């Protein structure tokens, strides 16, 4: 415990001295930082938020850091009294209080030292050796996990497996090193061997518990060298004492009980953890099975359409024979679900006919097709769905979000006069990976993130998944079902399959979009186009592809982001307002019909500034 206390105290001392030394330089930005970060804690209870406000007050913040410097310096002194536990516990608790207001100035070393100091302080103050051993085992297991998880997450990324990631990191301004980058660039094989060595160290870290502890010193020595290199090359100097602070406890727990240094050590903790892990795995497995049954259950009143590829699409809607209005067909985006349109569908009620379906592999829909997946398979499925579910003589309005917009556009080309209009909701564009430098650069990370989610959920971690913000904003009636869908690997596995197809399909687009003789409404989320102005130009391309005397409108929904344009009730209401006005002006207008022939009413409040009419 003494070795751990001193190493963790070195981390806190460096962190707080650095903070106090640069306090005047970053005073204004630090105050603004908490004003921004505070929103992340809005759902916590009021006393806790008041405590964080107090910790982020300038005078309190300075006092906490001065106290941390004093406590850290004291812990460097010799001694074995209980006061060391109080000082270490103070460092852990104060670190946890300071983190919410300083998260942009902290890193993994601060988080690791906070955990180590809190547990070590409790261990020092614990009344029995059994409790101390249990807490020491906790830190040791956390140390193993920190390396193990880091290694296996890297191993999932193709750039790490190929060795390219190391060279990429060395090129960054924040963590890069020009000399190391040049070496990595000149000697790719040696770089790959180095990366494999690091991955082996991290992924196989727990082997130090084998061979009666004889592997402890070489493994921990390798970890120290790894952190030393990171400190020199990447500037992560605090990582060495922060993670090395766990090493004494790892060494203590990996030593055979026959060794005099650990005589009487209580090993109940790892046995209890193993038992709980086995029970937890069984519970997670049962929960996953129940969740899968719920996710794949066809909605009440729904139906199934089998497409030419043998795919079985789950469909629900309000279609009946009393109306002759075009049927609005909702087409969801990649890694999403049809319930994203729940606010729109609920507003339609039974007044306007609509259909929503899950693409093959999502929710209750099953992919039965053989061979590699392509985007044209999803286009074929949508064409077959319209032919099967929309009565002959009725037209369809294809409303697609994100990738669903591109699938809708391609299906509209094939369906011809069966489509009255296409509504693009922050839609994808086939040229986005080549025309947008930003989207082209982030594409590999998107694929890696989707694969990581799919693998994590297959391992049964869906029960630990936090509810995504778009899901939390949906109507209460659909929220639980959608939460289960996102915690099930089916959504993410389907998203991985579609994203691979996107990466193969989109780069081949070089020409103009196919001309469409349909009405069009192009809705863009302001945050999307603000972040990537090229995307607004591509949305203009979508509008320009619709020719003839048709109505074409382009609208930017102010304040909305990519998902919130449908899922946030405020922005969904604005989307609905423009959609209803568009449908009122286009329903009943066929090719060659006079522009004045309209049905329905147009909501008030629309201005020429928000529309482009042709």
Coordinates of C-alpha atoms in Angstrom, one line a residue:
X1 CA 0.0 0.0 0.0
X2 CA 2.9 2.4 0.7
X3 CA 4.4 1.9 -2.7
X4 CA 1.0 2.4 -4.4
X5 CA 0.3 5.5 -2.2
X6 CA 3.5 7.2 -3.2
X7 CA 3.2 6.5 -6.9
X8 CA -0.4 7.7 -7.1
X9 CA 0.5 10.8 -5.0
X10 CA 3.2 11.6 -7.6
X11 CA 0.5 11.7 -10.2
X12 CA -1.7 14.0 -8.1
X13 CA 1.2 16.3 -7.2
X14 CA 2.2 16.7 -10.9
X15 CA -1.4 17.3 -11.9
X16 CA -2.3 19.9 -9.3
X17 CA 1.0 21.8 -9.5
X18 CA 0.5 22.0 -13.2
X19 CA -3.0 23.2 -12.8
X20 CA -2.1 25.9 -10.2
X21 CA 0.9 27.1 -12.3
X22 CA -1.2 27.6 -15.4
X23 CA -4.3 28.8 -13.6
X24 CA -4.1 32.4 -14.6
X25 CA -3.4 31.5 -18.2
X26 CA -6.6 29.4 -18.5
X27 CA -8.8 31.1 -16.0
X28 CA -11.5 32.3 -18.4
X29 CA -11.6 29.1 -20.5
X30 CA -11.8 27.0 -17.3
X31 CA -14.8 28.9 -16.0
X32 CA -16.6 28.5 -19.4
X33 CA -15.6 24.8 -19.3
X34 CA -17.8 24.1 -16.3
X35 CA -20.7 26.2 -17.8
X36 CA -20.6 23.8 -20.7
X37 CA -20.0 20.6 -18.8
X38 CA -22.7 21.3 -16.3
X39 CA -25.4 20.3 -18.8
X40 CA -24.1 16.7 -18.7
X41 CA -25.1 16.5 -15.0
X42 CA -28.6 18.0 -15.4
X43 CA -30.3 14.7 -14.6
X44 CA -28.5 14.2 -11.3
X45 CA -30.2 15.1 -8.0
X46 CA -30.0 18.7 -6.8
X47 CA -27.7 18.2 -3.8
X48 CA -25.1 16.5 -6.0
X49 CA -25.2 19.2 -8.6
X50 CA -24.8 21.8 -5.8
X51 CA -21.7 20.0 -4.6
X52 CA -20.2 20.0 -8.1
X53 CA -21.0 23.7 -8.4
X54 CA -19.2 24.4 -5.2
X55 CA -16.2 22.3 -6.3
X56 CA -16.0 24.3 -9.5
X57 CA -16.1 27.7 -7.8
X58 CA -12.8 29.4 -8.3
X59 CA -11.8 29.8 -4.6
X60 CA -13.0 26.2 -3.7
X61 CA -11.2 24.9 -6.7
X62 CA -7.9 26.6 -5.8
X63 CA -8.2 25.4 -2.2
X64 CA -8.8 21.8 -3.3
X65 CA -5.7 21.9 -5.5
X66 CA -3.6 23.4 -2.7
X67 CA -4.8 20.7 -0.4
X68 CA -3.9 18.1 -3.0
X69 CA -0.4 19.4 -3.3
X70 CA 0.0 19.3 0.5
X71 CA -1.5 15.8 0.8
X72 CA 0.6 14.4 -2.1
X73 CA 3.8 15.9 -0.7
X74 CA 3.0 14.4 2.8
X75 CA 2.5 11.0 1.3
X76 CA 6.0 11.0 -0.1
X77 CA 7.3 11.0 3.4
X78 CA 8.1 7.8 5.3
X79 CA 5.6 6.4 7.7
X80 CA 2.9 3.9 8.1
X81 CA 0.2 5.6 10.1
X82 CA -3.6 5.8 9.5
X83 CA -3.2 9.4 8.5
X84 CA -1.9 8.2 5.2
X85 CA -5.2 6.6 4.5
X86 CA -7.0 9.9 5.2
X87 CA -4.7 11.8 2.9
X88 CA -5.0 9.2 0.2
X89 CA -8.7 9.1 0.5
X90 CA -8.8 12.9 0.3
X91 CA -6.9 12.8 -3.0
X92 CA -9.3 10.3 -4.4
X93 CA -12.5 12.1 -3.4
X94 CA -11.2 15.6 -4.4
X95 CA -10.1 14.2 -7.7
X96 CA -13.6 12.9 -8.3
X97 CA -15.1 16.2 -7.4
X98 CA -12.8 18.2 -9.6
X99 CA -13.1 16.0 -12.7
X100 CA -16.6 17.2 -13.9
X101 CA -15.3 20.8 -14.1
X102 CA -11.9 19.9 -15.5
X103 CA -12.6 17.0 -17.8
X104 CA -10.9 18.8 -20.8
X105 CA -7.7 19.2 -18.8
X106 CA -7.5 15.6 -17.5
X107 CA -6.7 12.3 -19.0
X108 CA -6.6 8.6 -18.2
X109 CA -3.9 9.1 -15.7
X110 CA -6.1 11.3 -13.5
X111 CA -9.0 8.9 -13.7
X112 CA -6.7 5.9 -12.8
X113 CA -5.1 7.7 -9.9
X114 CA -8.6 8.8 -8.5
X115 CA -9.7 5.2 -8.5
X116 CA -6.5 3.9 -7.0
X117 CA -6.4 6.6 -4.3
X118 CA -10.0 6.1 -3.3
X119 CA -9.7 2.4 -2.8
X120 CA -6.2 2.5 -1.3
X121 CA -7.3 5.1 1.2
X122 CA -10.2 2.8 2.2
X123 CA -7.8 -0.1 2.5
X124 CA -5.5 1.8 4.7
X125 CA -8.4 2.7 7.0
X126 CA -10.0 -0.7 6.9
X127 CA -10.2 -2.4 10.4
X128 CA -9.3 -6.0 9.2
X129 CA -6.7 -7.5 7.0
X130 CA -9.4 -9.5 5.0
X131 CA -11.0 -6.2 4.0
X132 CA -7.6 -4.8 3.1
X133 CA -6.8 -7.8 0.9
X134 CA -10.2 -7.5 -0.8
X135 CA -9.6 -3.9 -1.7
X136 CA -6.1 -4.6 -2.9
X137 CA -7.5 -7.4 -5.1
X138 CA -10.0 -4.8 -6.5
X139 CA -7.2 -2.5 -7.6
X140 CA -5.2 -5.4 -9.0
X141 CA -8.2 -6.6 -11.0
X142 CA -8.8 -3.0 -12.3
X143 CA -5.1 -2.9 -13.3
X144 CA -5.5 -6.1 -15.3
X145 CA -8.7 -4.8 -17.0
X146 CA -7.1 -1.5 -17.9
X147 CA -4.5 -3.3 -20.0
X148 CA -6.6 -6.1 -21.2
X149 CA -9.5 -4.0 -22.5
X150 CA -7.2 -1.4 -24.1
X151 CA -5.4 -4.2 -26.0
X152 CA -8.4 -6.0 -27.2
X153 CA -10.2 -2.8 -28.3
X154 CA -7.1 -1.9 -30.3
X155 CA -6.9 -5.4 -31.8
X156 CA -10.4 -4.9 -33.2
X157 CA -9.2 -2.0 -35.3
X158 CA -7.6 -2.9 -38.7
X159 CA -5.2 0.1 -38.5
X160 CA -3.7 -1.3 -35.3
X161 CA -3.4 -4.8 -36.7
X162 CA -1.7 -3.5 -39.8
X163 CA 0.6 -1.2 -37.8
X164 CA -0.7 2.0 -39.5
X165 CA -2.3 3.4 -36.4
X166 CA 1.1 4.0 -34.7
X167 CA 2.3 6.1 -37.6
X168 CA -1.0 7.9 -37.7
X169 CA -0.8 8.9 -34.0
X170 CA 2.8 10.1 -34.5
X171 CA 1.6 12.5 -37.2
X172 CA -0.9 14.3 -34.9
X173 CA -0.1 17.6 -33.3
X174 CA -1.3 16.6 -29.8
X175 CA 0.5 13.2 -29.3
X176 CA 2.8 13.1 -32.3
X177 CA 6.6 13.0 -32.6
X178 CA 8.2 13.8 -35.9
X179 CA 11.3 11.7 -35.4
X180 CA 9.3 8.6 -34.5
X181 CA 6.9 9.1 -37.4
X182 CA 9.9 9.2 -39.8
X183 CA 11.2 6.0 -38.3
X184 CA 7.8 4.3 -38.6
X185 CA 7.5 5.5 -42.1
X186 CA 10.9 4.2 -43.2
X187 CA 10.6 0.9 -41.3
X188 CA 7.1 -0.4 -41.6
X189 CA 8.0 -4.0 -40.7
X190 CA 9.7 -3.0 -37.5
X191 CA 6.8 -0.7 -36.7
X192 CA 4.4 -3.6 -37.2
X193 CA 6.5 -5.8 -34.9
X194 CA 6.6 -3.1 -32.2
X195 CA 2.8 -2.7 -32.4
X196 CA 2.3 -6.5 -32.2
X197 CA 4.6 -6.5 -29.1
X198 CA 2.5 -3.8 -27.4
X199 CA -0.8 -5.5 -28.3
X200 CA 0.6 -8.8 -26.9
X201 CA 1.6 -7.1 -23.7
X202 CA -1.8 -5.6 -23.2
X203 CA -4.0 -8.5 -24.4
X204 CA -2.0 -11.1 -22.5
X205 CA -1.3 -9.1 -19.3
X206 CA -3.1 -11.5 -17.0
X207 CA -0.5 -14.3 -17.9
X208 CA 1.6 -12.9 -15.0
X209 CA -0.7 -15.0 -12.7
X210 CA 0.7 -18.2 -14.3
X211 CA 4.0 -20.0 -13.6
X212 CA 3.7 -19.2 -9.8
X213 CA 4.3 -15.5 -10.4
X214 CA 7.6 -16.0 -12.3
X215 CA 6.1 -13.9 -15.2
X216 CA 5.2 -10.9 -13.0
X217 CA 8.5 -9.1 -13.2
X218 CA 9.0 -9.3 -17.0
X219 CA 5.3 -8.3 -17.7
X220 CA 5.3 -5.4 -15.3
X221 CA 8.8 -4.4 -16.5
X222 CA 7.4 -4.4 -20.1
X223 CA 4.5 -2.2 -18.9
X224 CA 6.8 0.3 -17.3
X225 CA 8.9 0.5 -20.5
X226 CA 5.7 1.0 -22.4
X227 CA 4.7 4.0 -20.2
X228 CA 8.2 5.4 -20.3
X229 CA 8.1 5.4 -24.1
X230 CA 4.6 7.0 -24.1
X231 CA 5.9 9.7 -21.7
X232 CA 8.8 10.6 -23.9
X233 CA 7.2 10.3 -27.3
X234 CA 3.6 11.3 -26.6
X235 CA 4.1 13.6 -23.6
X236 CA 2.0 11.4 -21.4
X237 CA 4.4 11.6 -18.4
X238 CA 1.7 11.2 -15.7
X239 CA 0.7 7.9 -17.1
X240 CA 3.8 6.2 -15.7
X241 CA 3.2 6.9 -12.0
X242 CA -0.6 6.6 -12.4
X243 CA -0.6 3.1 -13.9
X244 CA 2.6 2.0 -12.2
X245 CA 0.7 2.7 -8.9
X246 CA -1.4 -0.4 -9.6
X247 CA 1.7 -2.6 -10.2
X248 CA 2.6 -3.2 -6.5
X249 CA -0.9 -4.6 -5.9
X250 CA -0.7 -6.7 -9.0
X251 CA 2.6 -8.0 -7.8
X252 CA 1.2 -8.7 -4.3
X253 CA -1.8 -10.6 -5.7
X254 CA 0.2 -12.6 -8.3
X255 CA 2.7 -13.9 -5.7
X256 CA 2.0 -17.5 -4.6
X257 CA 0.6 -17.8 -1.1
X258 CA 3.5 -20.0 -0.1
X259 CA 5.8 -17.0 -0.3
X260 CA 6.5 -15.5 3.1
X261 CA 5.8 -11.9 1.8
X262 CA 2.1 -12.8 1.3
X263 CA 1.5 -15.3 4.0
X264 CA -2.0 -15.1 5.2
X265 CA -3.3 -13.2 2.2
X266 CA -7.1 -13.6 1.8
X267 CA -8.1 -14.6 -1.7
X268 CA -11.8 -14.6 -1.3
X269 CA -12.2 -11.6 -3.5
X270 CA -11.1 -13.2 -6.9
X271 CA -13.2 -16.3 -6.1
X272 CA -16.2 -14.1 -5.4
X273 CA -15.6 -12.1 -8.5
X274 CA -15.4 -15.3 -10.6
X275 CA -18.7 -16.6 -9.1
X276 CA -20.4 -13.2 -9.7
X277 CA -19.1 -13.1 -13.2
X278 CA -20.5 -16.6 -13.9
X279 CA -23.8 -15.7 -12.5
X280 CA -23.8 -12.3 -14.3
X281 CA -23.0 -14.1 -17.6
X282 CA -26.0 -16.4 -17.0
X283 CA -28.3 -13.5 -16.2
X284 CA -27.0 -11.4 -19.2
X285 CA -27.5 -14.4 -21.4
X286 CA -31.1 -14.8 -20.2
X287 CA -31.7 -11.1 -20.7
X288 CA -30.3 -11.2 -24.2
X289 CA -32.5 -14.1 -25.2
X290 CA -35.6 -12.3 -23.8
X291 CA -34.5 -9.1 -25.6
X292 CA -34.0 -10.9 -28.9
X293 CA -37.5 -12.4 -28.7
X294 CA -39.0 -9.0 -28.1
X295 CA -36.9 -7.3 -30.8
X296 CA -37.8 -10.0 -33.4
X297 CA -41.5 -10.1 -32.5
X298 CA -43.7 -8.7 -35.4
X299 CA -45.6 -5.6 -34.2
X300 CA -49.2 -6.0 -33.4
X301 CA -51.3 -5.5 -36.5
X302 CA -48.2 -5.7 -38.7
X303 CA -47.5 -7.9 -41.7
X304 CA -44.5 -9.5 -43.5
X305 CA -43.5 -8.8 -47.1
X306 CA -41.2 -11.3 -48.8
X307 CA -39.0 -9.8 -51.4
X308 CA -37.3 -11.2 -54.5
X309 CA -34.2 -11.9 -52.5
X310 CA -36.2 -13.9 -50.0
X311 CA -35.8 -11.2 -47.3
X312 CA -38.8 -11.0 -44.9
X313 CA -39.6 -7.4 -44.1
X314 CA -41.7 -6.5 -41.1
X315 CA -44.3 -3.8 -42.1
X316 CA -46.8 -1.8 -40.1
X317 CA -48.9 1.2 -40.9
X318 CA -52.4 2.8 -41.3
X319 CA -53.1 1.9 -44.9
X320 CA -56.8 1.2 -45.8
X321 CA -59.0 1.4 -48.8
X322 CA -60.9 4.5 -47.8
X323 CA -58.3 7.1 -48.9
X324 CA -56.7 7.7 -52.3
X325 CA -53.9 9.9 -51.0
X326 CA -50.4 8.8 -51.6
X327 CA -49.0 6.5 -49.0
X328 CA -46.0 7.9 -47.0
X329 CA -43.4 5.1 -46.7
X330 CA -40.8 5.8 -44.0
X331 CA -37.3 4.5 -44.8
X332 CA -34.9 4.6 -41.8
X333 CA -31.2 5.3 -41.8
X334 CA -28.1 3.1 -41.2
X335 CA -27.9 1.9 -37.6
X336 CA -31.3 3.3 -36.8
X337 CA -34.9 1.9 -36.8
X338 CA -38.3 2.9 -38.2
X339 CA -39.4 4.2 -34.8
X340 CA -37.3 7.3 -35.5
X341 CA -40.3 8.4 -37.5
X342 CA -42.6 7.9 -34.4
X343 CA -43.4 11.6 -33.9
X344 CA -44.3 12.0 -37.5
X345 CA -46.4 8.8 -37.6
X346 CA -48.2 9.7 -34.4
X347 CA -49.1 13.2 -35.8
X348 CA -50.4 11.6 -39.0
X349 CA -52.6 9.2 -37.0
X350 CA -55.3 7.8 -39.3
X351 CA -55.7 11.0 -41.4
X352 CA -52.8 10.2 -43.7
X353 CA -51.9 6.7 -44.8
X354 CA -48.3 5.6 -43.9
X355 CA -46.1 2.5 -43.8
X356 CA -42.9 1.9 -41.9
X357 CA -40.7 -1.1 -42.2
X358 CA -37.4 -2.5 -40.9
X359 CA -34.8 -3.2 -43.5
X360 CA -33.5 -6.8 -43.7
X361 CA -31.6 -7.7 -40.6
X362 CA -33.1 -4.9 -38.5
X363 CA -35.6 -5.6 -35.8
X364 CA -38.1 -8.3 -36.8
X365 CA -37.1 -8.2 -40.5
X366 CA -34.9 -11.2 -41.6
X367 CA -32.3 -11.3 -44.3
X368 CA -32.5 -14.6 -46.2
X369 CA -30.5 -13.5 -49.2
X370 CA -27.5 -15.5 -50.3
X371 CA -24.2 -13.9 -51.2
X372 CA -22.6 -10.6 -50.4
X373 CA -24.8 -7.6 -49.5
X374 CA -25.0 -4.6 -51.7
X375 CA -27.1 -1.4 -51.4
X376 CA -29.0 -2.5 -54.5
X377 CA -30.4 -5.4 -52.4
X378 CA -32.1 -2.8 -50.1
X379 CA -33.3 -0.9 -53.1
X380 CA -34.9 -4.0 -54.6
X381 CA -36.5 -4.7 -51.2
X382 CA -38.0 -1.2 -51.1
X383 CA -39.3 -1.5 -54.7
X384 CA -40.9 -4.9 -53.8
X385 CA -42.4 -3.5 -50.6
X386 CA -44.1 -0.7 -52.5
X387 CA -45.4 -3.1 -55.2
X388 CA -46.7 -5.5 -52.6
X389 CA -48.0 -3.2 -49.9
X390 CA -49.2 -0.1 -51.8
X391 CA -52.4 -0.8 -53.7
X392 CA -52.3 -0.6 -57.5
X393 CA -53.4 2.9 -58.6
X394 CA -52.1 4.6 -55.4
X395 CA -48.8 6.5 -55.3
X396 CA -46.1 6.5 -52.6
X397 CA -44.2 9.3 -50.9
X398 CA -40.8 7.9 -50.0
X399 CA -39.5 9.6 -46.9
X400 CA -35.9 8.5 -46.2
X401 CA -33.6 9.5 -43.4
X402 CA -29.8 9.4 -43.8
X403 CA -28.9 6.3 -45.9
X404 CA -32.7 5.8 -46.2
X405 CA -32.8 8.9 -48.3
X406 CA -30.3 7.5 -50.8
X407 CA -32.2 4.1 -50.9
X408 CA -35.4 6.0 -51.5
X409 CA -33.9 8.0 -54.3
X410 CA -32.7 4.9 -56.1
X411 CA -36.0 3.2 -55.6
X412 CA -37.9 6.2 -57.0
X413 CA -35.9 5.9 -60.2
X414 CA -37.0 2.3 -60.6
X415 CA -40.6 2.9 -59.5
X416 CA -41.3 5.8 -61.9
X417 CA -44.9 7.0 -61.8
X418 CA -45.7 5.0 -58.7
X419 CA -43.8 7.6 -56.7
X420 CA -45.5 11.0 -56.1
X421 CA -42.5 12.6 -54.3
X422 CA -39.3 11.9 -52.4
X423 CA -38.7 13.5 -49.0
X424 CA -35.0 13.6 -48.0
X425 CA -34.3 13.9 -44.3
X426 CA -30.7 14.9 -43.8
X427 CA -30.0 12.4 -46.5
X428 CA -26.8 10.7 -47.6
X429 CA -25.4 11.4 -51.0
X430 CA -23.5 8.9 -53.1
X431 CA -20.6 11.3 -53.5
X432 CA -20.2 12.2 -49.9
X433 CA -17.1 10.1 -49.2
X434 CA -15.2 11.6 -52.2
X435 CA -16.6 15.2 -52.3
X436 CA -16.4 15.8 -48.5
X437 CA -12.9 15.6 -47.1
X438 CA -14.4 15.5 -43.6
X439 CA -16.6 12.5 -44.3
X440 CA -13.9 10.7 -46.3
X441 CA -11.5 11.1 -43.3
X442 CA -14.0 9.9 -40.7
X443 CA -15.3 6.9 -42.7
X444 CA -12.8 4.3 -41.3
X445 CA -13.6 5.4 -37.7
X446 CA -17.3 5.0 -38.4
X447 CA -16.8 1.4 -39.5
X448 CA -14.5 0.6 -36.6
X449 CA -17.0 2.0 -34.1
X450 CA -19.9 0.0 -35.6
X451 CA -17.9 -3.2 -35.5
X452 CA -16.8 -2.6 -31.9
X453 CA -20.5 -2.1 -30.9
X454 CA -21.6 -5.2 -32.7
X455 CA -18.9 -7.3 -31.0
X456 CA -19.5 -5.9 -27.6
X457 CA -23.2 -6.6 -27.7
X458 CA -22.6 -10.1 -29.0
X459 CA -20.5 -10.6 -25.8
X460 CA -23.6 -9.8 -23.8
X461 CA -22.9 -6.2 -22.7
X462 CA -26.2 -4.9 -24.0
X463 CA -27.6 -4.7 -20.5
X464 CA -24.8 -2.2 -19.6
X465 CA -25.5 0.1 -22.6
X466 CA -26.7 3.6 -21.9
X467 CA -29.8 4.7 -23.7
X468 CA -28.7 6.8 -26.7
X469 CA -30.0 10.4 -26.7
X470 CA -32.1 10.0 -29.9
X471 CA -33.9 7.0 -28.3
X472 CA -34.5 8.9 -25.0
X473 CA -36.3 11.6 -26.9
X474 CA -38.8 9.3 -28.7
X475 CA -42.4 9.0 -27.6
X476 CA -42.8 6.9 -24.4
X477 CA -44.9 4.3 -26.2
X478 CA -42.0 3.2 -28.4
X479 CA -39.0 4.0 -26.2
X480 CA -38.6 0.7 -24.4
X481 CA -38.9 -1.3 -27.6
X482 CA -36.3 0.8 -29.4
X483 CA -34.0 0.7 -26.4
X484 CA -34.1 -3.1 -26.6
X485 CA -33.3 -2.9 -30.4
X486 CA -30.2 -0.8 -29.8
X487 CA -29.0 -3.1 -27.0
X488 CA -29.3 -6.1 -29.3
X489 CA -26.5 -6.8 -31.8
X490 CA -28.8 -7.2 -34.8
X491 CA -29.0 -3.5 -35.4
X492 CA -25.3 -3.1 -35.3
X493 CA -24.5 -6.2 -37.3
X494 CA -26.9 -4.9 -40.0
X495 CA -25.3 -1.5 -39.8
X496 CA -21.8 -3.0 -40.2
X497 CA -23.0 -4.9 -43.3
X498 CA -24.6 -1.7 -44.8
X499 CA -21.6 0.4 -44.0
X500 CA -19.3 -2.0 -45.8
X501 CA -21.6 -1.8 -48.8
X502 CA -21.5 2.1 -48.6
X503 CA -17.7 2.1 -48.6
X504 CA -17.7 -0.1 -51.7
X505 CA -20.6 1.7 -53.5
X506 CA -20.2 5.4 -52.9
X507 CA -16.6 5.9 -54.1
X508 CA -17.6 4.6 -57.5
X509 CA -20.0 7.5 -58.0
X510 CA -18.5 10.1 -60.3
X511 CA -21.4 11.4 -62.5
X512 CA -24.7 13.2 -62.1
X513 CA -27.6 11.9 -60.2
X514 CA -30.4 10.2 -62.1
X515 CA -33.1 12.6 -63.2
X516 CA -36.4 12.1 -61.4
X517 CA -39.8 13.3 -62.5
X518 CA -41.2 13.6 -58.9
X519 CA -41.8 16.3 -56.3
X520 CA -39.1 16.6 -53.7
X521 CA -38.6 18.0 -50.2
X522 CA -35.0 18.2 -49.0
X523 CA -34.7 18.7 -45.3
X524 CA -31.3 19.4 -43.8
X525 CA -30.2 19.5 -40.2
X526 CA -28.4 22.8 -39.4
X527 CA -25.7 21.1 -37.3
X528 CA -24.9 18.7 -40.1
X529 CA -24.4 21.4 -42.7
X530 CA -22.7 23.8 -40.3
X531 CA -20.2 21.1 -39.5
X532 CA -19.8 20.1 -43.2
X533 CA -20.8 22.8 -45.7
X534 CA -20.1 20.3 -48.5
X535 CA -23.1 18.3 -47.4
X536 CA -25.4 21.3 -48.0
X537 CA -24.1 21.5 -51.6
X538 CA -24.8 17.7 -52.0
X539 CA -28.3 18.3 -50.7
X540 CA -28.7 20.9 -53.4
X541 CA -27.7 18.2 -55.9
X542 CA -30.6 16.0 -54.6
X543 CA -33.0 18.8 -55.2
X544 CA -31.6 19.6 -58.7
X545 CA -32.1 16.0 -59.7
X546 CA -35.9 16.5 -59.7
X547 CA -36.9 18.0 -63.1
X548 CA -40.1 19.0 -64.9
X549 CA -42.8 21.2 -63.5
X550 CA -42.6 19.5 -60.1
X551 CA -42.5 21.2 -56.7
X552 CA -39.0 21.1 -55.2
X553 CA -38.2 22.6 -51.8
X554 CA -35.1 22.8 -49.7
X555 CA -35.3 23.6 -46.0
X556 CA -32.7 23.8 -43.2
X557 CA -34.2 22.9 -39.8
X558 CA -32.5 25.3 -37.4
X559 CA -30.7 23.8 -34.4
X560 CA -31.4 20.2 -35.4
X561 CA -28.7 17.5 -35.6
X562 CA -28.6 14.4 -37.8
X563 CA -30.9 12.3 -35.6
X564 CA -32.7 15.0 -33.7
X565 CA -34.3 16.3 -36.8
X566 CA -36.7 13.3 -36.4
X567 CA -36.3 12.2 -32.8
X568 CA -36.3 15.4 -30.8
X569 CA -39.9 16.5 -30.4
X570 CA -39.1 20.2 -31.0
X571 CA -37.3 19.6 -34.3
X572 CA -39.6 16.8 -35.3
X573 CA -42.5 19.3 -35.0
X574 CA -40.7 21.7 -37.3
X575 CA -40.0 18.8 -39.8
X576 CA -43.6 17.9 -39.6
X577 CA -44.7 21.4 -40.3
X578 CA -42.7 21.6 -43.5
X579 CA -43.8 18.1 -44.5
X580 CA -47.5 18.8 -44.1
X581 CA -47.2 22.0 -46.2
X582 CA -45.3 20.1 -48.9
X583 CA -47.8 17.3 -49.0
X584 CA -50.7 19.8 -49.1
X585 CA -49.1 21.4 -52.2
X586 CA -48.2 18.2 -54.0
X587 CA -50.9 15.6 -53.4
X588 CA -53.0 15.2 -56.5
X589 CA -50.5 16.9 -58.8
X590 CA -49.3 14.6 -61.5
X591 CA -47.1 15.2 -64.6
X592 CA -48.3 18.2 -66.5
X593 CA -50.9 19.3 -63.8
X594 CA -51.2 23.0 -63.3
X595 CA -49.3 24.3 -60.3
X596 CA -52.5 25.7 -58.8
X597 CA -54.1 22.2 -58.4
X598 CA -53.7 21.4 -54.7
X599 CA -55.5 19.6 -52.0
X600 CA -55.4 20.2 -48.2
X601 CA -54.3 23.3 -46.5
X602 CA -50.9 24.9 -46.0
X603 CA -49.9 25.6 -42.4
X604 CA -49.2 29.3 -41.6
X605 CA -45.8 30.6 -40.9
X606 CA -43.9 29.4 -44.0
X607 CA -41.9 32.1 -45.7
X608 CA -40.1 32.3 -49.0
X609 CA -36.9 32.6 -47.1
X610 CA -37.2 29.0 -45.9
X611 CA -38.2 27.4 -49.3
X612 CA -37.1 27.1 -52.8
X613 CA -40.0 26.6 -55.2
X614 CA -39.8 25.6 -58.8

